[in-house]
Each structure stands twice: as C-alpha cells, then as structure tokens.
Short mmCIF file of C-alpha atoms and ligand atoms in Angstrom, two decimals:
data_model
loop_
_atom_site.label_atom_id
_atom_site.label_comp_id
_atom_site.label_asym_id
_atom_site.label_seq_id
_atom_site.Cartn_x
_atom_site.Cartn_y
_atom_site.Cartn_z
CA MET R 1 0.00 0.00 0.00
CA ASN R 2 1.40 3.42 -0.85
CA GLU R 3 -1.59 5.73 -0.49
CA ALA R 4 -3.91 6.46 2.43
CA TYR R 5 -6.67 9.06 2.74
CA PHE R 6 -6.97 11.17 5.89
CA ILE R 7 -10.53 12.34 6.49
CA THR R 8 -10.44 15.45 8.64
CA HIS R 9 -11.57 19.07 8.68
CA ASN R 10 -8.29 20.02 10.32
CA LYS R 11 -5.48 21.05 7.94
CA HIS R 12 -2.87 21.03 10.72
CA LYS R 13 -3.58 17.38 11.49
CA TYR R 14 -3.26 16.54 7.80
CA GLU R 15 0.06 18.40 7.51
CA GLU R 16 1.47 16.59 10.54
CA ALA R 17 0.48 13.25 8.98
CA VAL R 18 2.04 14.09 5.60
CA GLU R 19 5.38 14.86 7.25
CA ILE R 20 5.41 11.57 9.20
CA ALA R 21 4.27 9.53 6.19
CA LYS R 22 7.30 10.60 4.14
CA SER R 23 9.69 8.40 6.07
CA TYR R 24 7.42 5.41 5.44
CA LYS R 25 7.21 6.20 1.70
CA ILE R 26 3.44 6.44 1.97
CA SER R 27 1.51 9.33 0.48
CA VAL R 28 -1.32 10.77 2.52
CA GLU R 29 -4.16 12.51 0.68
CA TRP R 30 -6.58 14.88 2.35
CA ILE R 31 -10.36 14.48 2.14
CA ASP R 32 -12.48 17.09 3.91
CA ILE R 33 -16.08 15.88 3.86
CA GLU R 34 -19.00 16.37 6.18
CA TYR R 35 -20.07 13.51 8.42
CA GLU R 36 -21.76 13.31 11.77
CA GLU R 37 -19.47 12.63 14.74
CA ILE R 38 -21.00 10.94 17.80
CA GLN R 39 -20.43 12.27 21.30
CA ALA R 40 -18.96 9.66 23.65
CA ASP R 41 -16.62 9.41 26.65
CA ASP R 42 -14.02 7.37 24.81
CA LEU R 43 -11.93 8.63 21.88
CA GLY R 44 -11.71 5.10 20.47
CA ASP R 45 -15.51 4.77 20.40
CA ILE R 46 -15.78 8.12 18.60
CA ALA R 47 -13.12 7.29 15.99
CA LEU R 48 -14.61 3.84 15.39
CA ALA R 49 -18.14 5.22 15.01
CA SER R 50 -16.91 7.89 12.56
CA CYS R 51 -15.08 5.30 10.49
CA LYS R 52 -18.14 3.01 10.36
CA LYS R 53 -20.40 5.90 9.46
CA LEU R 54 -18.10 6.89 6.58
CA ILE R 55 -18.00 3.31 5.26
CA ARG R 56 -21.81 3.20 5.33
CA THR R 57 -22.55 6.60 3.88
CA LYS R 58 -19.73 7.52 1.48
CA LYS R 59 -19.68 5.13 -1.43
CA GLU R 60 -16.61 6.84 -2.92
CA LEU R 61 -14.50 5.53 0.01
CA LYS R 62 -15.44 1.89 -0.46
CA ASN R 63 -12.25 0.83 -2.25
CA LYS R 64 -9.92 3.27 -0.55
CA HIS R 65 -7.63 2.92 2.44
CA PHE R 66 -8.67 5.74 4.73
CA PHE R 67 -8.44 6.88 8.34
CA VAL R 68 -10.01 9.28 10.80
CA GLU R 69 -8.41 10.47 14.00
CA ASP R 70 -9.93 11.71 17.22
CA ALA R 71 -7.77 13.54 19.73
CA GLY R 72 -8.19 15.29 23.04
CA LEU R 73 -6.44 16.95 25.97
CA PHE R 74 -6.93 15.25 29.34
CA ILE R 75 -6.15 17.33 32.45
CA GLU R 76 -5.62 15.34 35.63
CA SER R 77 -6.87 17.89 38.19
CA LEU R 78 -10.03 18.43 36.09
CA ASN R 79 -10.76 14.68 36.11
CA GLY R 80 -9.77 14.33 32.46
CA PHE R 81 -11.68 17.37 31.16
CA PRO R 82 -11.89 18.41 28.33
CA GLY R 83 -10.93 14.96 26.95
CA PRO R 84 -13.47 13.84 24.33
CA TYR R 85 -15.10 17.29 24.55
CA SER R 86 -11.92 19.08 23.47
CA ALA R 87 -13.21 20.48 20.18
CA TYR R 88 -16.30 22.02 21.82
CA THR R 89 -14.28 23.29 24.77
CA PHE R 90 -11.74 24.91 22.48
CA GLN R 91 -14.50 26.59 20.44
CA THR R 92 -16.29 27.87 23.54
CA ILE R 93 -13.88 28.76 26.37
CA GLY R 94 -10.62 28.31 24.42
CA ASN R 95 -7.12 28.37 25.87
CA GLU R 96 -7.96 31.33 28.12
CA GLY R 97 -10.84 29.37 29.65
CA ILE R 98 -8.60 26.40 30.43
CA LEU R 99 -5.95 28.69 31.91
CA ASN R 100 -8.62 30.24 34.16
CA LEU R 101 -9.86 26.84 35.32
CA MET R 102 -6.26 25.85 36.08
CA LYS R 103 -5.37 28.98 38.10
CA SER R 104 -6.30 27.42 41.43
CA GLU R 105 -5.03 23.94 40.60
CA GLU R 106 -1.62 22.89 41.87
CA ASN R 107 -1.45 19.72 39.82
CA LYS R 108 -0.77 20.81 36.22
CA THR R 109 -0.33 17.30 34.80
CA ALA R 110 -2.11 16.55 31.52
CA TYR R 111 -1.82 14.39 28.47
CA PHE R 112 -2.85 14.48 24.85
CA LYS R 113 -4.31 11.32 23.35
CA SER R 114 -4.87 10.41 19.72
CA VAL R 115 -6.84 7.46 18.38
CA ILE R 116 -6.82 6.58 14.69
CA ALA R 117 -9.41 4.32 13.09
CA PHE R 118 -7.96 2.99 9.85
CA PHE R 119 -10.05 1.19 7.24
CA ALA R 120 -8.49 -1.15 4.67
CA ASN R 121 -9.60 -4.34 2.97
CA GLY R 122 -12.90 -4.50 4.82
CA LYS R 123 -11.36 -4.15 8.28
CA ILE R 124 -10.96 -1.34 10.80
CA ASN R 125 -7.86 -1.12 12.99
CA LEU R 126 -7.31 1.27 15.88
CA PHE R 127 -3.97 2.93 16.73
CA VAL R 128 -3.37 4.95 19.90
CA GLY R 129 -0.79 7.56 20.89
CA LYS R 130 -0.37 9.45 24.15
CA THR R 131 1.97 12.29 25.23
CA LYS R 132 2.32 13.43 28.82
CA GLY R 133 3.08 16.98 29.89
CA VAL R 134 1.82 19.96 31.90
CA ILE R 135 -0.51 22.89 31.37
CA ILE R 136 1.49 26.09 31.73
CA THR R 137 0.16 29.32 33.25
CA GLU R 138 0.31 31.57 30.14
CA LYS R 139 0.06 30.88 26.43
CA ARG R 140 3.39 30.50 24.65
CA GLY R 141 4.01 30.25 20.90
CA ALA R 142 1.99 30.83 17.75
CA LYS R 143 2.54 27.65 15.74
CA GLY R 144 0.32 24.59 15.62
CA PHE R 145 -3.34 24.73 16.64
CA GLY R 146 -5.82 24.19 19.45
CA PHE R 147 -4.29 23.74 22.89
CA ASP R 148 -0.70 23.74 21.58
CA PRO R 149 0.19 27.12 23.23
CA ILE R 150 -0.65 25.87 26.75
CA PHE R 151 0.83 22.36 26.58
CA LEU R 152 4.43 21.67 27.55
CA PRO R 153 5.52 18.07 26.90
CA ALA R 154 7.21 16.37 29.87
CA ASP R 155 10.89 17.27 30.32
CA GLU R 156 10.83 19.75 27.39
CA GLU R 157 11.37 23.50 27.28
CA LEU R 158 9.15 24.41 24.35
CA THR R 159 5.37 24.22 24.15
CA PHE R 160 3.88 22.48 21.11
CA ALA R 161 3.09 25.97 19.74
CA GLU R 162 6.76 27.00 19.99
CA MET R 163 7.90 23.92 18.08
CA SER R 164 8.19 23.63 14.32
CA LEU R 165 5.92 21.00 12.80
CA LYS R 166 8.92 18.68 12.49
CA THR R 167 9.79 19.07 16.17
CA LYS R 168 6.17 18.61 17.33
CA ASN R 169 6.28 15.45 15.25
CA LEU R 170 9.04 14.09 17.51
CA TYR R 171 6.87 14.39 20.63
CA SER R 172 3.17 14.48 19.81
CA HIS R 173 0.44 11.99 20.60
CA ARG R 174 -0.51 12.05 16.91
CA GLN R 175 2.93 11.08 15.63
CA LYS R 176 2.79 8.04 17.92
CA SER R 177 -0.55 6.76 16.60
CA LEU R 178 0.48 7.62 13.02
CA ARG R 179 3.82 5.82 13.29
CA GLU R 180 2.11 2.75 14.70
CA MET R 181 -0.30 2.80 11.80
CA PHE R 182 2.35 3.35 9.12
CA THR R 183 4.58 0.68 10.66
CA SER R 184 1.76 -1.82 10.57
CA LEU R 185 1.09 -0.92 6.94
CA THR R 186 4.68 -1.46 5.87
CA THR R 187 4.81 -4.75 7.75
CA PHE R 188 1.61 -5.83 6.06
CA GLU R 189 3.06 -4.84 2.68
CA ASN R 190 6.23 -6.85 3.39
CA LYS R 191 4.19 -9.91 4.23
CA ILE R 192 2.45 -9.72 0.87
CA VAL R 193 5.78 -9.38 -0.94
CA TYR R 194 7.25 -12.40 0.85
CA GLY R 195 4.08 -14.37 0.14
CA GLU R 196 4.28 -13.97 -3.61
P1 ITT W 201 -11.43 16.44 12.80
O1 ITT W 201 -12.17 16.94 11.62
O2 ITT W 201 -10.30 15.53 12.42
O3 ITT W 201 -12.30 15.82 13.88
P2 ITT W 201 -10.83 18.43 14.87
O4 ITT W 201 -10.00 19.66 14.84
O5 ITT W 201 -12.25 18.54 15.29
O6 ITT W 201 -10.70 17.73 13.43
P3 ITT W 201 -10.39 16.51 17.04
O7 ITT W 201 -11.85 16.35 17.20
O8 ITT W 201 -9.56 15.28 16.91
O9 ITT W 201 -10.04 17.39 15.76
O10 ITT W 201 -9.72 17.35 18.18
C1 ITT W 201 -10.45 17.97 19.17
C2 ITT W 201 -9.78 19.22 19.64
O11 ITT W 201 -8.68 18.87 20.46
C3 ITT W 201 -9.21 20.08 18.53
O12 ITT W 201 -10.18 20.96 18.03
C4 ITT W 201 -8.10 20.82 19.27
O13 ITT W 201 -8.62 21.94 19.93
C5 ITT W 201 -7.64 19.79 20.29
N1 ITT W 201 -6.45 19.09 19.79
C6 ITT W 201 -6.40 17.86 19.22
N2 ITT W 201 -5.14 17.55 18.85
C7 ITT W 201 -4.39 18.63 19.18
C8 ITT W 201 -3.03 18.96 19.04
O14 ITT W 201 -2.17 18.14 18.42
N3 ITT W 201 -2.62 20.14 19.50
C9 ITT W 201 -3.46 21.00 20.10
N4 ITT W 201 -4.77 20.79 20.26
C10 ITT W 201 -5.23 19.61 19.80
#
C-alpha cells in the first residue's frame, strides 16, 4: 500500500500526517467531507463510530484505504476534562478558559491522546498515541493549533506551539498513533511481498 486518505476538517492534522508519512514512503491525501461525529466518553468509540459511518454513507470511500483520528487533551486535576469534549471546549472557552480553570489547581499534569481508526480491505484497525506533559500558566508560541500554546511536553522547554511541525512530530500523541499505523502498513506490505 502506498496511499492512504486522511478524512479530517483540520489542515494542521493533515500536515502533521504528511510529514510523518514521508519516512514510510506512503503518500497521505486529504479528504475534507462532512459527516456526523457521535459524542462519547471514549476517543476510540468516537473514531470507530466515525469510520463506520463513513463506510456506510460515502460510497466513494469503499475501495480506498482511509483513516479518521480523534484527539483530546486530558487534564488530571479536572478529572480528564476536556478529553473527548476538546473540540467544543476549544471553540467555547478556548485556551484562556482552560488557563482560568487551572489557576487554582496545583497539579498541572495533563496528556494528549490520539486514536486513529484505519479502514483497509474490509477491516478497521485502531492505533493509539499518548503524550504526557503539563498545562502552563500563560500561552506561549503561535505555531500549531488548538491547545498547543498551553501544553508543555514532559521534560521539554518548548510548548507544542513553539515547536516547528517537524519538532512537534518528535513528541506528539498524533505522531505516535500515526507511526504505529504506518509501521503496521509497511509490515503488512512486506508480508504480501514475501508471500508472492
Ligand atoms: P477532525 O475533523 O479531524 O475531527 P478536529 O480539529 O475537530 O478535526 P479533534 O476532534 O480530533 O479534531 O480534536 C479535538 C480538539 O482537540 C481540537 O479541536 C483541538 O482543539 C484539540 N487538539 C487535538 N489535537 C491537538 C493537538 O495536536 N494540538 C493541540 N490541540 C489539539
């Protein structure tokens, strides 16, 4: 396999995936189509439901290898909020809202999680990536998107928003799930080659 389609509305996510895919010699194409995303407590359930919905409703995807990804920021002292509600939280209270909620919290620990649901040959596979860090007290950096300016990966000096895309791709939750997926694809490809 040398081509996979990433179904997302988010250009930043697509660009991160393209950069990672290069080293696996896989080309990632972007498809931005409307589909209904369920609300659930688990990112895996959301990604899986989105993938199934796309298989059912978008005939043009039937013979393609494609994936969706659901991600979220989980803050320990807020019992995992915003987690699966990250998109809505970002649109409503944004980074400033999170910083306000965190003002009185001593424990700044948080993690980003990414779950990919990948469809190929009639099957869906899930790939997960997680990155630990802390929520800082003021926004830093203008790169990236979403909660990047307030998230400092563990033991690092730069927030995700201060990192270039290439550097974020060394640490992020998304690069972990993507690399797992691409690795499994190349392994699968190798098996076919050896089988012939
Ligand atoms: P999709 O079309 O792929 O769903 P989205 O932007 O809605 O795009 P998610 O639902 O996966 O993406 O992500 C939910 C929110 O979590 C997203 O809007 C961001 O605010 C935040 N988020 C996810 N990944 C992030 C990252 O790498 N850096 C910063 N914020 C992130």
